[in-house]
mmCIF file of C-alpha atoms in Angstrom:
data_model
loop_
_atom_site.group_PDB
_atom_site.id
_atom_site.type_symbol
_atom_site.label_atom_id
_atom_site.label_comp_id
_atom_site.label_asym_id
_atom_site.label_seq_id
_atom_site.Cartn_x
_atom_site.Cartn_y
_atom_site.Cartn_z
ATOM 1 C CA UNK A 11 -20.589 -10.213 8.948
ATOM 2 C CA UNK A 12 -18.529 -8.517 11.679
ATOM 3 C CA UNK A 13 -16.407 -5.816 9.729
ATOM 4 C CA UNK A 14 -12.598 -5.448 10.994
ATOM 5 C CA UNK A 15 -12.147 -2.775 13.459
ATOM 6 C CA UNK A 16 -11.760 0.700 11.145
ATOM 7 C CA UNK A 17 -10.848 4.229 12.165
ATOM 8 C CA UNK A 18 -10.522 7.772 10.174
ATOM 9 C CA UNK A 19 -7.382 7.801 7.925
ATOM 10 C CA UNK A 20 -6.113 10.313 5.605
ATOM 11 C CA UNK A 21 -4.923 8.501 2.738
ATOM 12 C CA UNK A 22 -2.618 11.161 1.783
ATOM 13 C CA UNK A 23 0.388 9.358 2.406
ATOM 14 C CA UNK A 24 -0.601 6.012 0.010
ATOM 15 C CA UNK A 25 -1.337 8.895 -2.766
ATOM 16 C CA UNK A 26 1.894 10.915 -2.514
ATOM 17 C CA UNK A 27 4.198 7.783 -2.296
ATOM 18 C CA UNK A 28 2.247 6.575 -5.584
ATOM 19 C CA UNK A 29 3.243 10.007 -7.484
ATOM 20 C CA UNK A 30 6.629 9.734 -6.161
ATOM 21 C CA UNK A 31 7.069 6.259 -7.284
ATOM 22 C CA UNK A 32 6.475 7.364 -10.668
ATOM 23 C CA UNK A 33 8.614 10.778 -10.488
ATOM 24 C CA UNK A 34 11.411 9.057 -9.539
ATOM 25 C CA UNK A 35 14.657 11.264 -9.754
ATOM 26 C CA UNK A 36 12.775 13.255 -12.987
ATOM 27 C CA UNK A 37 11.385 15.829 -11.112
ATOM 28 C CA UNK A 38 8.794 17.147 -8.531
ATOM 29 C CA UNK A 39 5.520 15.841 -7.596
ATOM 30 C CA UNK A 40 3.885 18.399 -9.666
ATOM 31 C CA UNK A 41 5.203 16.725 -12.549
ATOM 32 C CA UNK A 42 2.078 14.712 -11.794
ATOM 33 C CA UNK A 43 -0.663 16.549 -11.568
ATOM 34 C CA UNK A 44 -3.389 18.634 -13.509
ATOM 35 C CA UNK A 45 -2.924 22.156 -14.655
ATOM 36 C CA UNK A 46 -6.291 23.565 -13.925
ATOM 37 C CA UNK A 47 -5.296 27.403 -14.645
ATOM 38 C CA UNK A 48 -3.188 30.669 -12.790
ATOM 39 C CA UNK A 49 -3.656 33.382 -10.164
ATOM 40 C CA UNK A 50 -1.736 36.666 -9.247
ATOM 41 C CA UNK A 51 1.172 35.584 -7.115
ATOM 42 C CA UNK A 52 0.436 35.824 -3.220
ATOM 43 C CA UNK A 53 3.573 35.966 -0.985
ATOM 44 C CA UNK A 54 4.597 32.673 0.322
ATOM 45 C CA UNK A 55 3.415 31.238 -3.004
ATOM 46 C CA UNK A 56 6.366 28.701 -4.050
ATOM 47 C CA UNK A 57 8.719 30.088 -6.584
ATOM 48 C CA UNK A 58 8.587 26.412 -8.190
ATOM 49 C CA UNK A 59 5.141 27.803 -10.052
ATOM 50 C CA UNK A 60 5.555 31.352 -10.785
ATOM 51 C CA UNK A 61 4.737 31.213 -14.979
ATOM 52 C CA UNK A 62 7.961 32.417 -16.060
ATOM 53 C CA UNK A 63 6.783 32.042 -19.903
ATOM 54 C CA UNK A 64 3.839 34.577 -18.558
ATOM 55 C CA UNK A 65 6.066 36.751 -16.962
ATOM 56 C CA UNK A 66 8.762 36.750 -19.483
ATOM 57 C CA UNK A 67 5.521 37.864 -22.302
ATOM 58 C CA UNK A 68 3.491 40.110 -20.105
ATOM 59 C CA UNK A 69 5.577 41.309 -17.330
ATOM 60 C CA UNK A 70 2.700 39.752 -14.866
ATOM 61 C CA UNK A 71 3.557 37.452 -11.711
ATOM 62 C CA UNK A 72 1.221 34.540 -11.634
ATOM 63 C CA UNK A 73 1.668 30.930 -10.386
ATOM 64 C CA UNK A 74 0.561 28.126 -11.840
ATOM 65 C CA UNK A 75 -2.655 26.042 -10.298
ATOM 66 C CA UNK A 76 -2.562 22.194 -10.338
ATOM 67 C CA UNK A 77 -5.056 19.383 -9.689
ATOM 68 C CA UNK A 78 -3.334 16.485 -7.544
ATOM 69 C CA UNK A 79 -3.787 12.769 -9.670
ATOM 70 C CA UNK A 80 -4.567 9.990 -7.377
ATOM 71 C CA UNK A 81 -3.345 6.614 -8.688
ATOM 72 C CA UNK A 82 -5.914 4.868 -10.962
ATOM 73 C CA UNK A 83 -5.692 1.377 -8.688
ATOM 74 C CA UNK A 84 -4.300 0.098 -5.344
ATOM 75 C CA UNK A 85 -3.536 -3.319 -4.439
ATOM 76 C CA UNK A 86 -3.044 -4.813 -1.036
ATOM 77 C CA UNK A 87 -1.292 -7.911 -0.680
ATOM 78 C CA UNK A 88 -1.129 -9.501 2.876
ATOM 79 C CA UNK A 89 1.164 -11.736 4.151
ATOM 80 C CA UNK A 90 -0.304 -13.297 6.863
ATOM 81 C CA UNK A 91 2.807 -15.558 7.230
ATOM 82 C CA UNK A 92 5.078 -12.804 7.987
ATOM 83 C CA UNK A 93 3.001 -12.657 11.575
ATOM 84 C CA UNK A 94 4.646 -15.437 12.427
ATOM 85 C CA UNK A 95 8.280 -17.129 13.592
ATOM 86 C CA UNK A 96 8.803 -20.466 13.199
ATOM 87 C CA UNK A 97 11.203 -23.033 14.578
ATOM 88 C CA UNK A 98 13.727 -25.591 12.704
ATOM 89 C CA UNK A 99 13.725 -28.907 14.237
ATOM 90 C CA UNK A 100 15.050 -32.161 12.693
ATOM 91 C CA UNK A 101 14.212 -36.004 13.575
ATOM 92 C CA UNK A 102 15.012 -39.044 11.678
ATOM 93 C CA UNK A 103 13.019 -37.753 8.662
ATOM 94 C CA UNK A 104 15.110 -34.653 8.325
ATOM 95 C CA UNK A 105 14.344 -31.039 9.069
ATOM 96 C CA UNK A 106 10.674 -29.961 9.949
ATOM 97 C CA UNK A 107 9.640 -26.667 11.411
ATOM 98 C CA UNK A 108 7.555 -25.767 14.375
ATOM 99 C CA UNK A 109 5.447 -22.058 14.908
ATOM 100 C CA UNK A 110 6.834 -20.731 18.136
ATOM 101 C CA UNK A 111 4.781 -17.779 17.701
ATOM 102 C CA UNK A 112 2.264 -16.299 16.519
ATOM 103 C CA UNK A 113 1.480 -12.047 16.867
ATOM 104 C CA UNK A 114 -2.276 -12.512 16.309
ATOM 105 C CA UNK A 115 -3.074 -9.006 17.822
ATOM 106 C CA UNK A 116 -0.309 -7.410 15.524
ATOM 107 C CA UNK A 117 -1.794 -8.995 12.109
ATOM 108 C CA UNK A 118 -5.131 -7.783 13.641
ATOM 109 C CA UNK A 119 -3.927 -4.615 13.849
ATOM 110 C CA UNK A 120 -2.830 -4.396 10.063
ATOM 111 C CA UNK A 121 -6.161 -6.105 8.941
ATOM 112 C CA UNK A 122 -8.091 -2.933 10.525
ATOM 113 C CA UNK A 123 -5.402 -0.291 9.022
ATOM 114 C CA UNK A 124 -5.749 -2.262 5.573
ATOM 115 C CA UNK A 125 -9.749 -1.758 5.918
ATOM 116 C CA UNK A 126 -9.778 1.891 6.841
ATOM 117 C CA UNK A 127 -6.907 2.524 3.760
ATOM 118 C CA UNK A 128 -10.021 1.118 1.427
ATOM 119 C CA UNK A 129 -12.181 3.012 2.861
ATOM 120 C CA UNK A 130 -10.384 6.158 2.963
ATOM 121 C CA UNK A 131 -8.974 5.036 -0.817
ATOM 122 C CA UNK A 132 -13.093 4.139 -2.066
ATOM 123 C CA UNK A 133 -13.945 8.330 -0.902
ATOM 124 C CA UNK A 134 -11.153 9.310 -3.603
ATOM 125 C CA UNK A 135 -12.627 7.033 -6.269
ATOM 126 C CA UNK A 136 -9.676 5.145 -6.060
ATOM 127 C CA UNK A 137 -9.967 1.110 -7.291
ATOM 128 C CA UNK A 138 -8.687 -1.411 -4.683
ATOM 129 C CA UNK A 139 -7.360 -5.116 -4.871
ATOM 130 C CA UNK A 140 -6.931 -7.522 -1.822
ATOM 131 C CA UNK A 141 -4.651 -10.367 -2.827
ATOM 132 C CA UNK A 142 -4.704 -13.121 -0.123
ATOM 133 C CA UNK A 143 -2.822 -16.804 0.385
ATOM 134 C CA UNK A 144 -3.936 -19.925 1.150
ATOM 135 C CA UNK A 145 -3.860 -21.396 4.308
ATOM 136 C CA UNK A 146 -5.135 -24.788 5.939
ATOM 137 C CA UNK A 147 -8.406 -24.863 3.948
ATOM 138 C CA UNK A 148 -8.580 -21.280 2.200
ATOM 139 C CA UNK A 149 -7.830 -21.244 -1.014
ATOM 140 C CA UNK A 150 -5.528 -17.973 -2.042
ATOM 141 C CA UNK A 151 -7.619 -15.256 -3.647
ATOM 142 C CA UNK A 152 -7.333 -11.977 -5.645
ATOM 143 C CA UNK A 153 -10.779 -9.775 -5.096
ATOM 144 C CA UNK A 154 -11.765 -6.930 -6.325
ATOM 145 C CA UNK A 155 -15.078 -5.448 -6.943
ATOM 146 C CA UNK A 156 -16.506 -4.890 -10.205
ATOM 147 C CA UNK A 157 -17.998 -1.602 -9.324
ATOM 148 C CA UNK A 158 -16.763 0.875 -7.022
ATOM 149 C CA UNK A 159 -19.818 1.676 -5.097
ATOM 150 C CA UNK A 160 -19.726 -2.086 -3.992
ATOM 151 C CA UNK A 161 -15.963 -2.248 -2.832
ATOM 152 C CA UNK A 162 -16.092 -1.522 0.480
ATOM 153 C CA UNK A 163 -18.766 -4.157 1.533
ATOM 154 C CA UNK A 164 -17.062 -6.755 -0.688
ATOM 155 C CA UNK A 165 -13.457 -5.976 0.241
ATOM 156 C CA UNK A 166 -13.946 -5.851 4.371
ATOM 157 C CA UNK A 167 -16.435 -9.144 4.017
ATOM 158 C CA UNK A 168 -12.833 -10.892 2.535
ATOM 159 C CA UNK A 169 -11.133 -9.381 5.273
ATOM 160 C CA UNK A 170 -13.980 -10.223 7.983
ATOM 161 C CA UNK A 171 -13.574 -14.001 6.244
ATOM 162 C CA UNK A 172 -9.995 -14.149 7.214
ATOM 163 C CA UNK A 173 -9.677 -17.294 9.906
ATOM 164 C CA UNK A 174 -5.528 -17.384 9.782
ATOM 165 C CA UNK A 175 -4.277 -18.862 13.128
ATOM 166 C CA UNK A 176 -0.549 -19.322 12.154
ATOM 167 C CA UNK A 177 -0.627 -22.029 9.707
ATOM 168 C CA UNK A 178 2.163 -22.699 6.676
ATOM 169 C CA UNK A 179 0.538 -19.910 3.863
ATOM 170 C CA UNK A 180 1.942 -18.495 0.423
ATOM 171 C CA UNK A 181 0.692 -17.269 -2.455
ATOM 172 C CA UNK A 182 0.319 -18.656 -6.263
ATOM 173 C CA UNK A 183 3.369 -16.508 -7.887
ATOM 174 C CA UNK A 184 2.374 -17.350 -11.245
ATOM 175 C CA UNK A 185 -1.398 -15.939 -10.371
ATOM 176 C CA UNK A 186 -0.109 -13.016 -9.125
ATOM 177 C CA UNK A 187 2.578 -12.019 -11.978
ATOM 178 C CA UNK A 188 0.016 -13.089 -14.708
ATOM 179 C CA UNK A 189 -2.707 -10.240 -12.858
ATOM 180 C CA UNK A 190 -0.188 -7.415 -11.638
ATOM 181 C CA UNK A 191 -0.521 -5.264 -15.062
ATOM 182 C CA UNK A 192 -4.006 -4.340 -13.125
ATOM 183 C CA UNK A 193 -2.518 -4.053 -9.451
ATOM 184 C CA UNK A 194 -1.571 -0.520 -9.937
ATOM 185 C CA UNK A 195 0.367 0.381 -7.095
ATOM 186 C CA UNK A 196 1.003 -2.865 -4.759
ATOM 187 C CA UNK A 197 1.215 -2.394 -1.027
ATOM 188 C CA UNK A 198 2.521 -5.165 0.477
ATOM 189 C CA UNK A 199 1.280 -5.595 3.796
ATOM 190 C CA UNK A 200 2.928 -7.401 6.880
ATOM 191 C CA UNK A 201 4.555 -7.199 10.268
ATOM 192 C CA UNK A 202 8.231 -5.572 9.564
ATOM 193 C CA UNK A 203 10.117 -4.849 6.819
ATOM 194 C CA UNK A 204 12.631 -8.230 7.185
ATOM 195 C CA UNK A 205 9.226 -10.352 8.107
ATOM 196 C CA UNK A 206 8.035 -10.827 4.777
ATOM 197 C CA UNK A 207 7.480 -14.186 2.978
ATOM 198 C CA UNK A 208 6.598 -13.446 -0.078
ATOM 199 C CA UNK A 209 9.849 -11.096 -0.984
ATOM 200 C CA UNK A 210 10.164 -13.853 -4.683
ATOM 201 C CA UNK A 211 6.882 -12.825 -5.881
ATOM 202 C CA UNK A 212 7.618 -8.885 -4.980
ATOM 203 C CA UNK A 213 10.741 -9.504 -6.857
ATOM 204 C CA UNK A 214 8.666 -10.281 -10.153
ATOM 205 C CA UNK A 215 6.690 -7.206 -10.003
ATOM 206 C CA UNK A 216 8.317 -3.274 -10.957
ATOM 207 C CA UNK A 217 10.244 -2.051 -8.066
ATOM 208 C CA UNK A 218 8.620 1.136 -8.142
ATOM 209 C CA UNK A 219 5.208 -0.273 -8.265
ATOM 210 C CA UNK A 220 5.491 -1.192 -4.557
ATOM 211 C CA UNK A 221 5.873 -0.090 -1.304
ATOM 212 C CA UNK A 222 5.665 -2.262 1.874
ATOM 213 C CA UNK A 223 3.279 -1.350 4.490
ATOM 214 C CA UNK A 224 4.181 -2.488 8.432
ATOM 215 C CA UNK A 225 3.032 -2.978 11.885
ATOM 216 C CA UNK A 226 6.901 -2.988 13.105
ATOM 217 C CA UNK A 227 8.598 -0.059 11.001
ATOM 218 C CA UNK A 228 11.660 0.334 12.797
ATOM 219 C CA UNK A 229 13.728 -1.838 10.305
ATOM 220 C CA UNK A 230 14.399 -0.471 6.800
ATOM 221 C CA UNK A 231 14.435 -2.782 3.706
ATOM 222 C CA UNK A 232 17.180 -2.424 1.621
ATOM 223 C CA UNK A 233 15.104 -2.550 -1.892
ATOM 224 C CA UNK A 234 11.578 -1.328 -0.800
ATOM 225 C CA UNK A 235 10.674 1.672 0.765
ATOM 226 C CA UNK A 236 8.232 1.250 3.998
ATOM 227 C CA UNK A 237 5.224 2.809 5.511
ATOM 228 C CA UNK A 238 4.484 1.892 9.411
ATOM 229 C CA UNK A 239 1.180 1.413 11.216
ATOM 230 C CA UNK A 240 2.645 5.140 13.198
ATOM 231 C CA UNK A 241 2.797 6.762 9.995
ATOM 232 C CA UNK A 242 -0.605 5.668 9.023
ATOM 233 C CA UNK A 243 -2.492 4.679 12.282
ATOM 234 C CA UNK A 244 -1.537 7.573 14.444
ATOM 235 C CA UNK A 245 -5.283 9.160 13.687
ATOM 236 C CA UNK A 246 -6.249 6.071 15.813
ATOM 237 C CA UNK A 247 -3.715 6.590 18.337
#
């Protein structure tokens, strides 16, 4: 098995967006994390954490410690279709469309970031989920690996397996739906943010469960927040 191409990421930025997801407009990232204990204030330290109920009893300036969560699951969804444009023709039969391109190198480039995200992810202990289509004789698939030690070999051997070369693809929405309670957060992956083919099944999941992740990030959606390959990638660069 020839791996996809993989290079050091910090997965920071896949963590954080998952707490802020969740905090919404209710408060602070901290709002998400561990108290593990206090220390005497240093300056610099963020007013945010001073222990005013400490101070207010004791008269002693300490800040508050806190252990960052990491989300429980991650789930990368890739729409290979969305490297693609595609032409409307008609004859006597009706309408029919044509590919009129394909961005191969592009898609290859999101397969590698996706790898070195699980990678990165497996080194926090962090549970991954590759949801694929179908396409010409592939049949769609959702993997994940039933022990965490095991995930990286099993989840870059699906993405090694991938043999997409621009044909018609989509995904089973009712699979999806019926398994996104164990998603976690879902990252959908593709080439820009107004690419995407799949945008009815992201519809049917929680809006704040999921982000899109992009090779082309220079468009904005107008429900989903994005993450580009820059944003991610640049460790590569």
């Amino acid at each position: 098995v020839v791996y996809p191409r993989v290079f050091p990421l910090d997965p920071a930025e896949l963590v954080r967006d998952t707490i802020d997801m969740h905090a919404g407009d209710r408060g602070y990232m901290d709002d998400y994390t561990l108290f593990r204990g206090s220390r005497d204030y240093l300056p610099g330290d963020s007013i945010r954490f001073i222990n005013w109920r400490m101070l207010a009893r004791q008269g002693e300036l300490n800040v508050n410690l806190y252990e960052p969560l990491v989300p429980q699951s991650i789930t990368f969804l890739l729409d290979l279709k969305s490297f693609t444009v595609w032409r409307e023709e008609f004859n006597n039969s009706g309408a029919f469309y044509v590919l009129e391109e394909f961005h191969d190198e592009k898609l290859e480039d999101m397969i590698s970031l996706t790898a070195s995200a699980i990678i990165a992810l497996t080194e926090k202990k962090v549970k991954c989920t590759l949801v694929l289509p179908r396409y010409g004789e592939k049949a769609d698939e959702i993997i994940r690996s039933e022990r965490i030690e095991t995930q990286v070999p099993d989840l870059l051997t699906a993405l090694s397996a991938i043999s997409y070369k621009g044909e018609d693809a989509a995904f089973s929405r009712n699979e999806i739906l019926r398994n996104s309670n164990s998603f976690g957060q879902v990252y959908a992956v593709g080439e820009s943010a107004n690419a995407f083919t799949c945008m009815k099944i992201l519809d049917g999941l929680d809006e704040y469960q999921t982000r899109l992740l992009v090779r082309d990030s220079n468009e904005e959606h107008h429900i989903y927040k994005t993450i580009g390959y820059e944003e991610l990638g640049r460790k590569h660069e």
